[in-house]
Amino acid sequence: MADKPSVLFVCVHNAGRSQMAAAWLTHLAEGRVEVRSAGSDPGAEVNPAAVEAMAEAGIDISQETPKILTADAVRESDICVTMGCGDTCPVFPGKRYLDWALEDPAGQGIEAVRPIRDRIRNLVEDLLSEITGAEQ
C-alpha cells in the first residue's frame, strides 16, 4: 500500500451502504486514507434514509451523488470493499478485495437503516485500525 492507503466502497446503487461507509471512513480517518465510492448500477440520488441516519451521527452526506463503478476506480484503490454487488466489480492482481454482507437499506425507513449504519461504522473502524495501525 502507498503512504496514504486508498479504499473503494462499492454497492449496486451507490446510494446507501457504500455512501455511508465512505462517509464513515472519511470522518474517522481524518485525512489518513483516500476514500472513494461507486455503484455497478448507480441510483438517481442518495437514499434519504441513509442521509438522515448519517445526519443523526453528525455526518452530512446530503450533497453526495451516486457514481458509476469504473475499472480506473478499482485500479487506483488499494482495497475494494463490495457490499452486495456480486461479481460486477472488476478484479485486478495485487488489489485486496473484501465483501461485507450488509442488508440493503433501499426502500427502508430510518428505523431499519440505523442498525445498518452502525454495523458499517463497526466494520469501517476495524478496517481503519488494520490499515493505519491505530486504535479508533
Backbone as CSV, one residue per row, in Angstrom:
resi,resn,N_x,N_y,N_z,CA_x,CA_y,CA_z,C_x,C_y,C_z
1,MET,0.830,-1.183,0.000,0.000,0.000,0.000,0.874,1.246,0.000
2,ALA,0.376,2.291,-0.596,1.079,3.567,-0.638,1.125,4.174,0.758
3,ASP,1.842,5.309,0.886,1.898,6.006,2.173,0.498,6.336,2.674
4,LYS,-0.371,6.707,1.751,-1.759,7.013,2.091,-2.621,5.953,1.402
5,PRO,-3.100,4.958,2.156,-3.886,3.895,1.534,-5.190,4.441,0.946
6,SER,-5.688,3.733,-0.063,-6.953,4.148,-0.686,-7.950,2.999,-0.635
7,VAL,-9.201,3.345,-0.350,-10.267,2.358,-0.215,-11.429,2.772,-1.105
8,LEU,-11.964,1.798,-1.827,-13.141,1.991,-2.667,-14.272,1.145,-2.109
9,PHE,-15.414,1.777,-1.830,-16.602,1.072,-1.368,-17.572,0.963,-2.533
10,VAL,-18.082,-0.250,-2.772,-18.948,-0.500,-3.920,-20.223,-1.215,-3.482
11,CYS,-21.366,-0.669,-3.887,-22.637,-1.377,-3.781,-23.401,-1.126,-5.077
12,VAL,-24.525,-1.747,-5.239,-25.220,-1.690,-6.522,-25.554,-0.253,-6.927
13,HIS,-26.263,0.468,-6.079,-26.757,1.797,-6.461,-25.899,2.956,-5.977
14,ASN,-24.889,2.684,-5.157,-24.049,3.739,-4.578,-24.925,4.815,-3.954
15,ALA,-25.989,4.362,-3.299,-26.957,5.292,-2.729,-27.167,5.091,-1.231
16,GLY,-26.627,4.012,-0.680,-26.844,3.724,0.726,-25.596,3.214,1.416
17,ARG,-25.373,1.904,1.329,-24.271,1.273,2.063,-22.916,1.872,1.733
18,SER,-22.586,1.959,0.447,-21.259,2.461,0.075,-21.096,3.939,0.406
19,GLN,-22.175,4.702,0.311,-22.107,6.119,0.684,-21.874,6.267,2.191
20,MET,-22.585,5.465,2.985,-22.387,5.539,4.434,-20.978,5.096,4.816
21,ALA,-20.495,4.022,4.198,-19.142,3.531,4.503,-18.088,4.569,4.145
22,ALA,-18.225,5.173,2.971,-17.263,6.197,2.551,-17.295,7.390,3.506
23,ALA,-18.478,7.775,3.929,-18.595,8.903,4.859,-17.974,8.577,6.211
24,TRP,-18.226,7.367,6.702,-17.621,6.969,7.979,-16.102,6.973,7.880
25,LEU,-15.565,6.373,6.809,-14.108,6.296,6.697,-13.502,7.680,6.538
26,THR,-14.116,8.527,5.745,-13.631,9.904,5.590,-13.607,10.609,6.945
27,HIS,-14.685,10.459,7.702,-14.817,11.104,9.013,-13.788,10.555,10.009
28,LEU,-13.698,9.240,10.099,-12.841,8.624,11.109,-11.355,8.675,10.759
29,ALA,-11.034,8.633,9.473,-9.623,8.603,9.061,-8.954,9.962,9.147
30,GLU,-9.741,11.019,9.141,-9.201,12.378,9.273,-8.052,12.631,8.306
31,GLY,-8.255,12.266,7.029,-7.263,12.550,6.001,-6.178,11.510,5.819
32,ARG,-6.184,10.454,6.623,-5.131,9.428,6.528,-5.381,8.407,5.430
33,VAL,-6.591,8.403,4.874,-6.965,7.418,3.860,-7.687,8.132,2.722
34,GLU,-7.375,7.749,1.493,-8.110,8.254,0.339,-9.351,7.372,0.188
35,VAL,-10.513,8.005,0.070,-11.782,7.273,0.091,-12.563,7.526,-1.190
36,ARG,-13.094,6.432,-1.773,-13.956,6.517,-2.957,-15.175,5.627,-2.735
37,SER,-16.245,5.909,-3.472,-17.384,5.002,-3.501,-17.973,5.023,-4.897
38,ALA,-18.626,3.920,-5.261,-19.218,3.808,-6.595,-20.249,2.692,-6.580
39,GLY,-21.014,2.629,-7.672,-22.028,1.595,-7.795,-22.026,0.964,-9.168
40,SER,-22.387,-0.314,-9.225,-22.445,-1.015,-10.502,-23.642,-0.562,-11.335
41,ASP,-24.686,-0.042,-10.681,-25.874,0.492,-11.350,-26.360,1.675,-10.511
42,PRO,-25.668,2.832,-10.591,-25.936,3.946,-9.682,-27.383,4.431,-9.718
43,GLY,-27.878,4.771,-8.537,-29.212,5.333,-8.411,-29.217,6.795,-8.813
44,ALA,-30.397,7.393,-8.743,-30.552,8.804,-9.107,-30.112,9.729,-7.982
45,GLU,-30.212,9.251,-6.740,-29.854,10.080,-5.585,-29.478,9.180,-4.412
46,VAL,-28.835,9.779,-3.423,-28.512,9.048,-2.210,-29.815,8.800,-1.445
47,ASN,-29.929,7.607,-0.899,-31.107,7.201,-0.147,-31.392,8.205,0.979
48,PRO,-32.582,8.814,0.993,-32.901,9.800,2.035,-32.799,9.238,3.451
49,ALA,-33.117,7.962,3.647,-32.992,7.367,4.981,-31.520,7.246,5.379
50,ALA,-30.638,6.994,4.423,-29.204,6.950,4.709,-28.706,8.346,5.071
51,VAL,-29.179,9.359,4.339,-28.810,10.744,4.645,-29.244,11.088,6.068
52,GLU,-30.475,10.731,6.418,-30.999,11.030,7.754,-30.223,10.278,8.834
53,ALA,-29.946,9.006,8.591,-29.220,8.202,9.581,-27.818,8.761,9.827
54,MET,-27.143,9.153,8.761,-25.800,9.713,8.931,-25.857,11.088,9.598
55,ALA,-26.874,11.872,9.283,-27.034,13.181,9.936,-27.207,13.008,11.442
56,GLU,-27.914,11.963,11.857,-28.059,11.681,13.288,-26.710,11.423,13.945
57,ALA,-25.759,10.923,13.163,-24.408,10.655,13.674,-23.477,11.851,13.476
58,GLY,-24.029,12.955,12.961,-23.238,14.168,12.784,-22.472,14.243,11.481
59,ILE,-22.844,13.414,10.495,-22.151,13.398,9.209,-23.146,13.726,8.103
60,ASP,-22.828,14.740,7.306,-23.713,15.201,6.239,-23.322,14.571,4.904
61,ILE,-24.193,13.717,4.362,-23.955,13.145,3.038,-25.013,13.626,2.046
62,SER,-25.720,14.679,2.404,-26.825,15.158,1.571,-26.387,15.687,0.212
63,GLN,-25.136,16.079,0.081,-24.655,16.620,-1.194,-23.957,15.576,-2.059
64,GLU,-23.857,14.353,-1.569,-23.213,13.281,-2.335,-24.118,12.840,-3.477
65,THR,-23.511,12.312,-4.526,-24.273,11.783,-5.654,-23.738,10.391,-6.007
66,PRO,-24.622,9.476,-6.380,-24.168,8.154,-6.803,-23.272,8.249,-8.036
67,LYS,-22.220,7.421,-8.037,-21.241,7.415,-9.126,-21.140,6.014,-9.707
68,ILE,-20.827,5.939,-10.998,-20.672,4.659,-11.679,-19.326,4.029,-11.337
69,LEU,-19.330,2.738,-11.142,-18.109,1.993,-10.892,-17.310,1.903,-12.189
70,THR,-16.044,2.289,-12.120,-15.170,2.192,-13.290,-13.969,1.315,-12.951
71,ALA,-13.367,0.753,-13.985,-12.156,-0.033,-13.790,-11.049,0.837,-13.204
72,ASP,-10.994,2.116,-13.598,-9.977,3.022,-13.068,-10.125,3.203,-11.561
73,ALA,-11.362,3.314,-11.077,-11.575,3.487,-9.631,-11.034,2.287,-8.872
74,VAL,-11.238,1.090,-9.406,-10.706,-0.112,-8.759,-9.187,-0.129,-8.865
75,ARG,-8.674,0.159,-10.038,-7.227,0.144,-10.279,-6.505,1.117,-9.344
76,GLU,-7.110,2.262,-9.056,-6.479,3.296,-8.239,-6.642,3.058,-6.738
77,SER,-7.329,2.001,-6.347,-7.584,1.730,-4.934,-6.760,0.548,-4.452
78,ASP,-6.306,0.622,-3.212,-5.576,-0.488,-2.613,-6.539,-1.581,-2.156
79,ILE,-7.682,-1.150,-1.632,-8.677,-2.077,-1.099,-10.023,-1.755,-1.728
80,CYS,-10.714,-2.790,-2.180,-12.053,-2.643,-2.739,-13.013,-3.432,-1.849
81,VAL,-13.971,-2.716,-1.249,-14.942,-3.343,-0.366,-16.285,-3.388,-1.090
82,THR,-16.745,-4.594,-1.388,-18.039,-4.741,-2.047,-19.117,-5.026,-1.008
83,MET,-20.320,-4.589,-1.336,-21.462,-4.739,-0.426,-22.679,-5.165,-1.221
84,GLY,-22.668,-6.380,-1.689,-23.834,-6.883,-2.384,-23.857,-6.644,-3.881
85,CYS,-22.710,-6.342,-4.490,-22.729,-6.131,-5.947,-22.265,-7.364,-6.696
86,GLY,-22.012,-8.445,-5.979,-21.653,-9.700,-6.633,-20.365,-9.595,-7.417
87,ASP,-20.366,-10.180,-8.604,-19.130,-10.236,-9.387,-19.016,-9.108,-10.398
88,THR,-19.757,-8.010,-10.228,-19.678,-6.903,-11.179,-18.456,-6.026,-10.952
89,CYS,-17.733,-6.241,-9.874,-16.549,-5.444,-9.583,-15.351,-6.038,-10.325
90,PRO,-14.672,-5.240,-11.157,-13.507,-5.774,-11.870,-12.412,-6.202,-10.902
91,VAL,-11.703,-7.245,-11.250,-10.650,-7.775,-10.387,-9.296,-7.525,-11.043
92,PHE,-8.392,-6.931,-10.272,-7.040,-6.659,-10.739,-6.050,-7.324,-9.794
93,PRO,-4.983,-7.906,-10.316,-3.965,-8.512,-9.455,-3.370,-7.467,-8.512
94,GLY,-3.072,-7.898,-7.303,-2.416,-7.020,-6.339,-3.362,-6.166,-5.528
95,LYS,-4.638,-6.213,-5.823,-5.627,-5.456,-5.054,-6.210,-6.363,-3.982
96,ARG,-6.625,-5.783,-2.911,-7.273,-6.542,-1.846,-8.775,-6.331,-1.964
97,TYR,-9.520,-7.417,-1.899,-10.973,-7.351,-2.018,-11.612,-7.896,-0.749
98,LEU,-12.580,-7.155,-0.241,-13.368,-7.584,0.913,-14.826,-7.544,0.494
99,ASP,-15.635,-8.438,1.039,-17.070,-8.396,0.785,-17.779,-8.342,2.126
100,TRP,-18.481,-7.256,2.357,-19.231,-7.084,3.588,-20.684,-7.426,3.320
101,ALA,-21.201,-8.434,4.003,-22.605,-8.827,3.878,-23.444,-7.889,4.736
102,LEU,-24.105,-6.960,4.066,-24.921,-5.964,4.754,-26.291,-5.891,4.100
103,GLU,-27.308,-5.733,4.910,-28.655,-5.576,4.384,-28.722,-4.303,3.550
104,ASP,-29.470,-4.350,2.461,-29.635,-3.190,1.585,-30.665,-2.244,2.196
105,PRO,-30.301,-0.984,2.436,-31.250,-0.038,3.025,-32.269,0.521,2.021
106,ALA,-32.163,0.153,0.760,-33.074,0.688,-0.263,-34.530,0.415,0.117
107,GLY,-35.329,1.459,0.086,-36.752,1.338,0.357,-37.109,1.154,1.822
108,GLN,-36.127,1.233,2.705,-36.391,1.041,4.123,-36.408,2.381,4.847
109,GLY,-37.124,2.421,5.945,-37.208,3.625,6.764,-36.024,3.759,7.697
110,ILE,-35.986,4.870,8.381,-34.871,5.199,9.271,-34.650,4.148,10.357
111,GLU,-35.712,3.569,10.880,-35.570,2.558,11.941,-34.777,1.351,11.455
112,ALA,-34.959,0.970,10.200,-34.234,-0.170,9.633,-32.819,0.214,9.215
113,VAL,-32.607,1.488,8.880,-31.300,1.926,8.387,-30.311,2.168,9.526
114,ARG,-30.783,2.564,10.678,-29.870,2.829,11.808,-28.956,1.650,12.135
115,PRO,-29.486,0.422,12.269,-28.573,-0.688,12.576,-27.585,-0.977,11.440
116,ILE,-27.981,-0.734,10.202,-27.071,-0.905,9.068,-25.949,0.126,9.182
117,ARG,-26.312,1.380,9.468,-25.326,2.452,9.664,-24.340,2.078,10.761
118,ASP,-24.845,1.569,11.863,-23.987,1.238,12.996,-23.073,0.049,12.690
119,ARG,-23.584,-0.933,11.959,-22.767,-2.084,11.553,-21.652,-1.630,10.615
120,ILE,-21.997,-0.724,9.696,-20.987,-0.199,8.773,-19.902,0.534,9.554
121,ARG,-20.293,1.332,10.538,-19.289,2.042,11.338,-18.331,1.055,11.997
122,ASN,-18.863,-0.022,12.569,-18.008,-1.018,13.220,-17.033,-1.641,12.232
123,LEU,-17.514,-1.991,11.049,-16.649,-2.576,10.020,-15.582,-1.584,9.560
124,VAL,-15.978,-0.324,9.391,-15.035,0.717,8.969,-13.980,0.945,10.052
125,GLU,-14.397,0.972,11.312,-13.426,1.146,12.401,-12.400,0.019,12.403
126,ASP,-12.853,-1.208,12.206,-11.934,-2.350,12.162,-10.972,-2.229,10.981
127,LEU,-11.508,-1.867,9.815,-10.667,-1.714,8.626,-9.655,-0.596,8.827
128,LEU,-10.084,0.517,9.364,-9.188,1.649,9.585,-8.070,1.278,10.559
129,SER,-8.405,0.583,11.628,-7.377,0.139,12.582,-6.356,-0.753,11.900
130,GLU,-6.849,-1.630,11.040,-5.974,-2.559,10.339,-5.037,-1.846,9.364
131,ILE,-5.546,-0.904,8.590,-4.709,-0.297,7.548,-3.849,0.855,8.051
132,THR,-4.214,1.449,9.187,-3.382,2.528,9.717,-2.594,2.115,10.947
133,GLY,-2.973,0.986,11.541,-2.298,0.514,12.731,-2.663,1.295,13.981
134,ALA,-3.713,2.109,13.880,-4.129,2.948,15.015,-5.455,2.468,15.567
135,GLU,-5.603,2.518,16.872,-6.883,2.210,17.508,-7.855,3.351,17.263
136,GLN,-9.123,2.998,17.093,-10.162,4.027,16.860,-10.903,4.330,18.127
